[in-house]
Coordinates of N, CA, C and O in Angstrom, one line a residue:
X1 N 0.8 -1.2 0.0 CA -0.2 0.0 0.0 C 0.9 1.2 0.0 O 1.9 1.3 0.7
X2 N 0.6 2.1 -0.9 CA 1.3 3.4 -1.0 C 0.7 4.4 0.1 O -0.4 4.5 0.1
X3 N 1.8 5.2 0.6 CA 1.3 6.1 1.8 C 2.2 7.3 1.8 O 3.0 7.3 1.0
X4 N 1.5 8.5 2.3 CA 2.2 9.9 2.2 C 3.9 9.6 2.7 O 3.8 9.1 3.7
X5 N 4.7 10.3 1.8 CA 5.9 10.2 2.5 C 6.8 9.0 1.8 O 8.2 9.3 2.0
X6 N 6.2 8.2 1.1 CA 7.0 7.1 0.6 C 7.9 7.6 -0.6 O 7.7 8.2 -1.4
X7 N 9.0 6.9 -0.6 CA 10.0 7.2 -1.8 C 10.0 5.8 -2.8 O 10.1 5.0 -2.4
X8 N 9.7 6.2 -4.0 CA 9.7 5.4 -5.0 C 10.5 5.6 -6.2 O 11.1 6.7 -6.5
X9 N 10.8 4.5 -6.9 CA 11.7 4.6 -7.8 C 11.4 3.8 -9.2 O 10.5 2.9 -9.0
X10 N 11.9 4.3 -10.5 CA 11.2 3.4 -11.8 C 12.0 2.4 -11.9 O 13.3 2.2 -11.4
X11 N 11.7 1.6 -12.6 CA 12.4 0.0 -12.9 C 13.0 0.1 -14.3 O 14.0 -0.3 -14.6
X12 N 12.9 1.3 -15.1 CA 13.3 1.4 -16.5 C 13.9 2.7 -16.8 O 14.5 2.8 -18.0
X13 N 14.0 3.8 -15.8 CA 14.9 5.0 -16.0 C 15.3 5.3 -14.6 O 15.1 4.8 -13.4
X14 N 15.8 6.7 -14.5 CA 16.3 7.2 -13.5 C 15.3 7.8 -12.6 O 15.6 8.6 -11.4
X15 N 13.9 7.9 -13.0 CA 12.9 8.8 -12.1 C 13.0 8.3 -10.7 O 12.6 7.0 -10.5
X16 N 12.7 9.4 -9.7 CA 12.4 8.9 -8.5 C 11.4 10.0 -7.8 O 11.6 11.0 -8.3
X17 N 10.4 9.6 -6.9 CA 9.5 10.4 -6.5 C 9.3 10.3 -5.1 O 9.5 9.1 -4.7
X18 N 8.5 11.2 -4.4 CA 7.9 11.2 -3.0 C 6.5 11.2 -3.2 O 6.1 12.1 -4.0
X19 N 5.8 10.4 -2.3 CA 4.4 10.6 -2.4 C 4.0 11.6 -1.8 O 4.4 11.7 -0.3
X20 N 3.2 12.6 -2.1 CA 2.8 13.9 -1.4 C 1.4 13.9 -0.6 O 1.1 13.9 0.3
X21 N 0.6 13.2 -1.6 CA -0.7 12.8 -1.5 C -1.1 11.5 -1.7 O -1.5 11.4 -3.0
X22 N -1.3 10.5 -1.0 CA -1.6 9.2 -1.3 C -3.2 9.2 -1.9 O -4.0 9.8 -1.4
X23 N -3.4 8.2 -2.7 CA -4.8 7.8 -3.2 C -5.0 6.5 -3.6 O -3.9 5.7 -3.8
X24 N -6.0 5.9 -3.6 CA -6.2 4.5 -3.9 C -5.6 4.2 -5.3 O -5.2 3.1 -5.4
X25 N -5.6 5.1 -6.2 CA -5.3 4.9 -7.8 C -3.7 4.7 -7.7 O -3.2 4.1 -8.4
X26 N -2.9 5.3 -6.7 CA -1.5 5.0 -6.8 C -1.0 3.7 -6.4 O 0.1 3.4 -6.6
X27 N -1.9 2.8 -6.0 CA -1.6 1.4 -6.0 C -1.1 0.9 -7.1 O -0.4 0.1 -7.3
X28 N -1.5 1.5 -8.3 CA -0.8 1.1 -9.7 C 0.1 2.2 -10.4 O -0.1 2.4 -11.6
X29 N 0.8 3.0 -9.4 CA 1.6 3.8 -10.2 C 2.6 3.0 -10.8 O 3.2 2.3 -10.4
X30 N 2.8 3.8 -12.0 CA 3.9 3.3 -13.0 C 4.8 4.4 -13.4 O 4.6 5.6 -13.5
X31 N 5.9 4.1 -14.0 CA 6.9 5.1 -14.7 C 7.4 4.4 -15.9 O 7.9 3.3 -15.7
X32 N 7.2 5.0 -17.2 CA 7.6 4.2 -18.5 C 6.9 2.9 -18.6 O 7.1 2.1 -19.4
X33 N 5.9 2.7 -18.1 CA 5.0 1.7 -18.3 C 5.1 0.6 -17.4 O 4.3 -0.3 -17.3
X34 N 6.2 0.5 -16.3 CA 6.5 -0.6 -15.6 C 6.0 0.0 -13.9 O 6.2 1.4 -13.7
X35 N 5.7 -1.1 -13.0 CA 5.4 -0.6 -11.8 C 6.5 0.1 -11.0 O 7.8 -0.3 -11.2
X36 N 6.3 1.5 -10.2 CA 7.7 1.7 -9.7 C 7.6 0.7 -8.2 O 6.7 0.2 -7.7
X37 N 8.6 0.9 -7.6 CA 9.1 0.1 -6.4 C 9.6 1.0 -5.4 O 10.1 2.0 -5.5
X38 N 9.9 0.7 -4.3 CA 10.5 1.2 -3.1 C 11.8 1.6 -3.5 O 12.6 0.9 -4.1
X39 N 12.3 2.8 -2.9 CA 13.8 3.2 -3.2 C 14.9 2.3 -2.7 O 15.8 2.2 -3.7
X40 N 14.7 1.6 -1.7 CA 15.7 0.6 -1.5 C 15.4 -0.7 -2.0 O 16.2 -1.8 -1.7
X41 N 14.3 -0.9 -2.8 CA 14.2 -2.4 -3.6 C 14.9 -2.4 -4.7 O 15.0 -1.4 -5.4
X42 N 15.3 -3.6 -5.1 CA 16.1 -3.8 -6.5 C 15.3 -4.0 -7.4 O 14.0 -4.6 -7.4
X43 N 15.5 -3.5 -8.5 CA 14.6 -3.4 -9.8 C 14.9 -4.9 -10.3 O 15.9 -5.4 -10.6
X44 N 13.4 -5.5 -10.7 CA 13.5 -6.8 -11.4 C 13.5 -6.6 -12.9 O 13.7 -7.5 -13.6
X45 N 13.2 -5.5 -13.4 CA 12.9 -5.2 -14.9 C 14.1 -4.3 -15.4 O 14.5 -3.5 -14.9
X46 N 14.7 -4.8 -16.4 CA 15.5 -4.2 -17.1 C 15.0 -3.6 -18.5 O 14.3 -4.3 -18.9
X47 N 15.6 -2.4 -19.1 CA 15.2 -2.2 -20.4 C 14.8 -0.8 -20.4 O 15.2 0.0 -19.5
X48 N 14.4 -0.4 -21.4 CA 13.8 1.0 -21.4 C 12.3 1.3 -21.5 O 11.5 0.4 -21.3
X49 N 11.9 2.6 -21.1 CA 10.4 2.8 -21.0 C 9.8 2.4 -22.2 O 10.4 2.5 -23.2
X50 N 8.4 2.2 -22.0 CA 7.6 1.8 -23.2 C 7.4 3.3 -23.8 O 7.6 4.3 -23.4
X51 N 7.8 3.2 -25.4 CA 7.8 4.3 -26.0 C 6.6 5.2 -26.0 O 6.9 6.4 -26.2
X52 N 5.5 4.8 -25.9 CA 4.3 5.5 -25.6 C 4.0 6.0 -24.3 O 3.5 7.2 -24.3
X53 N 5.2 5.8 -23.4 CA 5.1 6.3 -22.0 C 6.5 6.9 -21.9 O 7.0 6.5 -20.8
X54 N 7.3 7.6 -22.5 CA 8.4 8.0 -22.6 C 8.5 9.6 -22.8 O 9.6 9.8 -23.4
X55 N 7.8 10.3 -22.3 CA 7.9 11.9 -22.3 C 8.6 12.3 -21.3 O 8.8 13.5 -21.2
X56 N 8.9 11.7 -20.3 CA 9.9 11.9 -19.2 C 9.1 12.6 -18.0 O 8.1 13.0 -18.2
X57 N 9.9 12.8 -17.1 CA 9.4 13.6 -16.0 C 10.4 14.6 -15.4 O 11.7 14.4 -15.9
X58 N 9.8 15.6 -15.2 CA 10.6 17.0 -14.5 C 11.1 17.1 -13.0 O 10.2 17.0 -12.1
X59 N 12.4 17.0 -12.7 CA 12.6 17.1 -11.3 C 11.9 18.3 -10.7 O 12.1 19.5 -11.3
X60 N 11.4 18.4 -9.5 CA 10.9 19.3 -8.8 C 9.5 19.8 -8.8 O 8.8 20.4 -8.5
X61 N 9.1 18.9 -10.2 CA 7.4 19.1 -10.3 C 6.6 18.5 -9.7 O 7.0 17.2 -9.3
X62 N 5.3 18.5 -9.5 CA 4.5 17.6 -9.0 C 3.5 17.3 -10.0 O 2.9 17.9 -10.9
X63 N 3.2 15.8 -10.0 CA 2.1 15.2 -10.8 C 1.1 14.9 -10.0 O 1.2 14.2 -8.9
X64 N 0.0 14.8 -10.7 CA -1.5 14.4 -10.0 C -2.4 13.9 -11.1 O -2.3 13.7 -12.1
X65 N -3.3 12.9 -10.4 CA -4.3 12.3 -11.1 C -5.8 12.9 -10.9 O -5.9 13.9 -10.0
X66 N -6.9 12.5 -11.5 CA -8.1 13.0 -11.5 C -8.6 13.0 -10.0 O -9.5 13.8 -9.5
X67 N -8.2 12.0 -9.3 CA -8.6 12.0 -7.9 C -8.1 12.7 -6.9 O -8.4 12.7 -5.7
X68 N -6.6 13.3 -7.4 CA -6.3 14.3 -6.2 C -5.0 13.6 -5.7 O -4.1 14.3 -4.9
X69 N -4.4 12.3 -6.2 CA -3.4 12.0 -5.6 C -2.1 12.6 -6.2 O -2.3 13.3 -7.3
X70 N -1.1 13.0 -5.6 CA 0.2 13.7 -5.9 C 1.5 13.3 -5.6 O 1.7 12.4 -4.4
X71 N 2.2 13.4 -6.5 CA 3.8 12.9 -6.3 C 4.6 13.9 -6.8 O 4.4 14.7 -7.6
X72 N 5.9 14.0 -6.1 CA 6.8 15.1 -6.3 C 7.9 14.2 -6.8 O 8.5 13.3 -6.2
X73 N 8.3 14.9 -7.9 CA 9.9 14.2 -8.6 C 10.7 14.9 -8.1 O 11.1 15.7 -7.9
X74 N 11.8 13.7 -7.3 CA 13.0 14.2 -6.8 C 14.1 13.9 -7.6 O 15.4 14.4 -7.5
X75 N 14.1 12.9 -8.7 CA 14.9 12.6 -9.8 C 14.3 12.6 -11.2 O 13.7 11.6 -11.2
X76 N 14.7 13.3 -11.9 CA 14.1 13.1 -13.5 C 14.4 11.9 -14.1 O 15.7 11.4 -14.0
X77 N 13.9 11.6 -15.2 CA 14.2 10.5 -16.0 C 13.2 10.4 -17.2 O 12.3 11.5 -17.6
X78 N 13.6 9.4 -17.8 CA 12.9 9.5 -19.2 C 11.4 8.9 -19.4 O 10.3 9.1 -20.3
X79 N 11.0 8.2 -18.3 CA 9.7 7.6 -18.4 C 8.4 8.5 -17.8 O 8.8 9.4 -17.1
X80 N 7.3 8.3 -18.3 CA 6.1 9.2 -17.9 C 5.5 8.5 -16.8 O 5.4 7.3 -16.6
X81 N 5.1 9.3 -15.8 CA 4.6 9.0 -14.8 C 3.1 8.5 -14.9 O 2.4 9.3 -15.8
X82 N 2.6 7.5 -14.6 CA 1.0 7.1 -14.8 C 0.5 6.3 -13.8 O 1.1 5.5 -13.0
X83 N -0.8 6.3 -13.7 CA -1.6 5.4 -13.0 C -2.3 4.2 -14.2 O -3.2 4.8 -14.8
X84 N -1.7 2.9 -14.1 CA -1.9 2.1 -15.2 C -1.3 2.5 -16.5 O -0.3 2.9 -16.5
X85 N -2.3 2.8 -17.5 CA -1.8 3.8 -18.8 C -2.3 4.9 -18.9 O -2.0 5.4 -20.0
X86 N -2.8 5.3 -17.9 CA -3.3 7.0 -18.0 C -2.2 7.8 -17.4 O -1.9 7.8 -16.1
X87 N -1.5 8.7 -18.0 CA -0.4 9.7 -17.6 C -1.1 10.6 -16.5 O -2.1 11.1 -16.8
X88 N -0.3 10.8 -15.6 CA -0.5 11.8 -14.5 C -0.3 13.2 -15.1 O 0.5 13.3 -16.1
X89 N -1.1 14.2 -14.7 CA -1.0 15.5 -15.1 C -0.1 16.4 -14.3 O 0.1 16.2 -13.2
X90 N 0.8 17.0 -15.1 CA 2.0 18.2 -14.4 C 0.9 19.0 -13.6 O 0.0 19.8 -14.0
X91 N 1.1 19.3 -12.3 CA 0.2 20.3 -11.5 C 0.9 21.5 -11.9 O 2.0 21.8 -11.6
X92 N -0.2 22.6 -12.1 CA 0.2 23.9 -12.4 C 0.3 24.6 -11.0 O -0.5 24.5 -10.0
X93 N 1.2 25.8 -11.2 CA 1.2 26.6 -9.9 C -0.1 27.5 -9.9 O -0.5 28.0 -10.9
X94 N -0.5 27.7 -8.7 CA -1.5 28.5 -8.7 C -1.1 30.0 -8.7 O 0.0 30.5 -8.1
X95 N -1.8 30.9 -9.3 CA -1.3 32.3 -9.7 C -1.3 32.7 -8.4 O -2.3 32.7 -7.5
X96 N -0.3 33.8 -8.0 CA -0.3 34.4 -6.7 C -1.3 36.0 -7.0 O -1.4 36.3 -8.1
X97 N -2.1 36.3 -5.9 CA -3.0 37.6 -6.0 C -2.0 38.6 -6.5 O -0.9 38.9 -6.0
X98 N -2.8 39.5 -7.1 CA -1.9 40.9 -7.3 C -1.7 41.5 -6.1 O -2.6 42.0 -5.3
X99 N -0.6 42.5 -6.2 CA -0.5 43.1 -5.0 C -0.4 44.4 -5.5 O 0.8 45.2 -5.8
X100 N -1.3 45.2 -5.5 CA -1.7 46.5 -5.8 C -1.4 47.7 -4.7 O -1.7 47.5 -3.7

């Protein structure tokens, strides 16, 4: 089960994330088409990300799903973060109020 604060890594690229807000959908969190594993766990899959899920992730950016689950990328990589085959969305920064 994925919980807030968990550190996960991709099995097919350099991507690493921290779970900011866990959700039920994150049980199927993937990167590059393959399930993510705990940071201290050995990767059992070698190879490259699925070409349809290889748009990459950006370090320091947050990615969310439609249910509100959120992960923060701590190390960028070539794989796309997804829940199953549905890519996560890049979380947009909220605009600051104008200071007149």
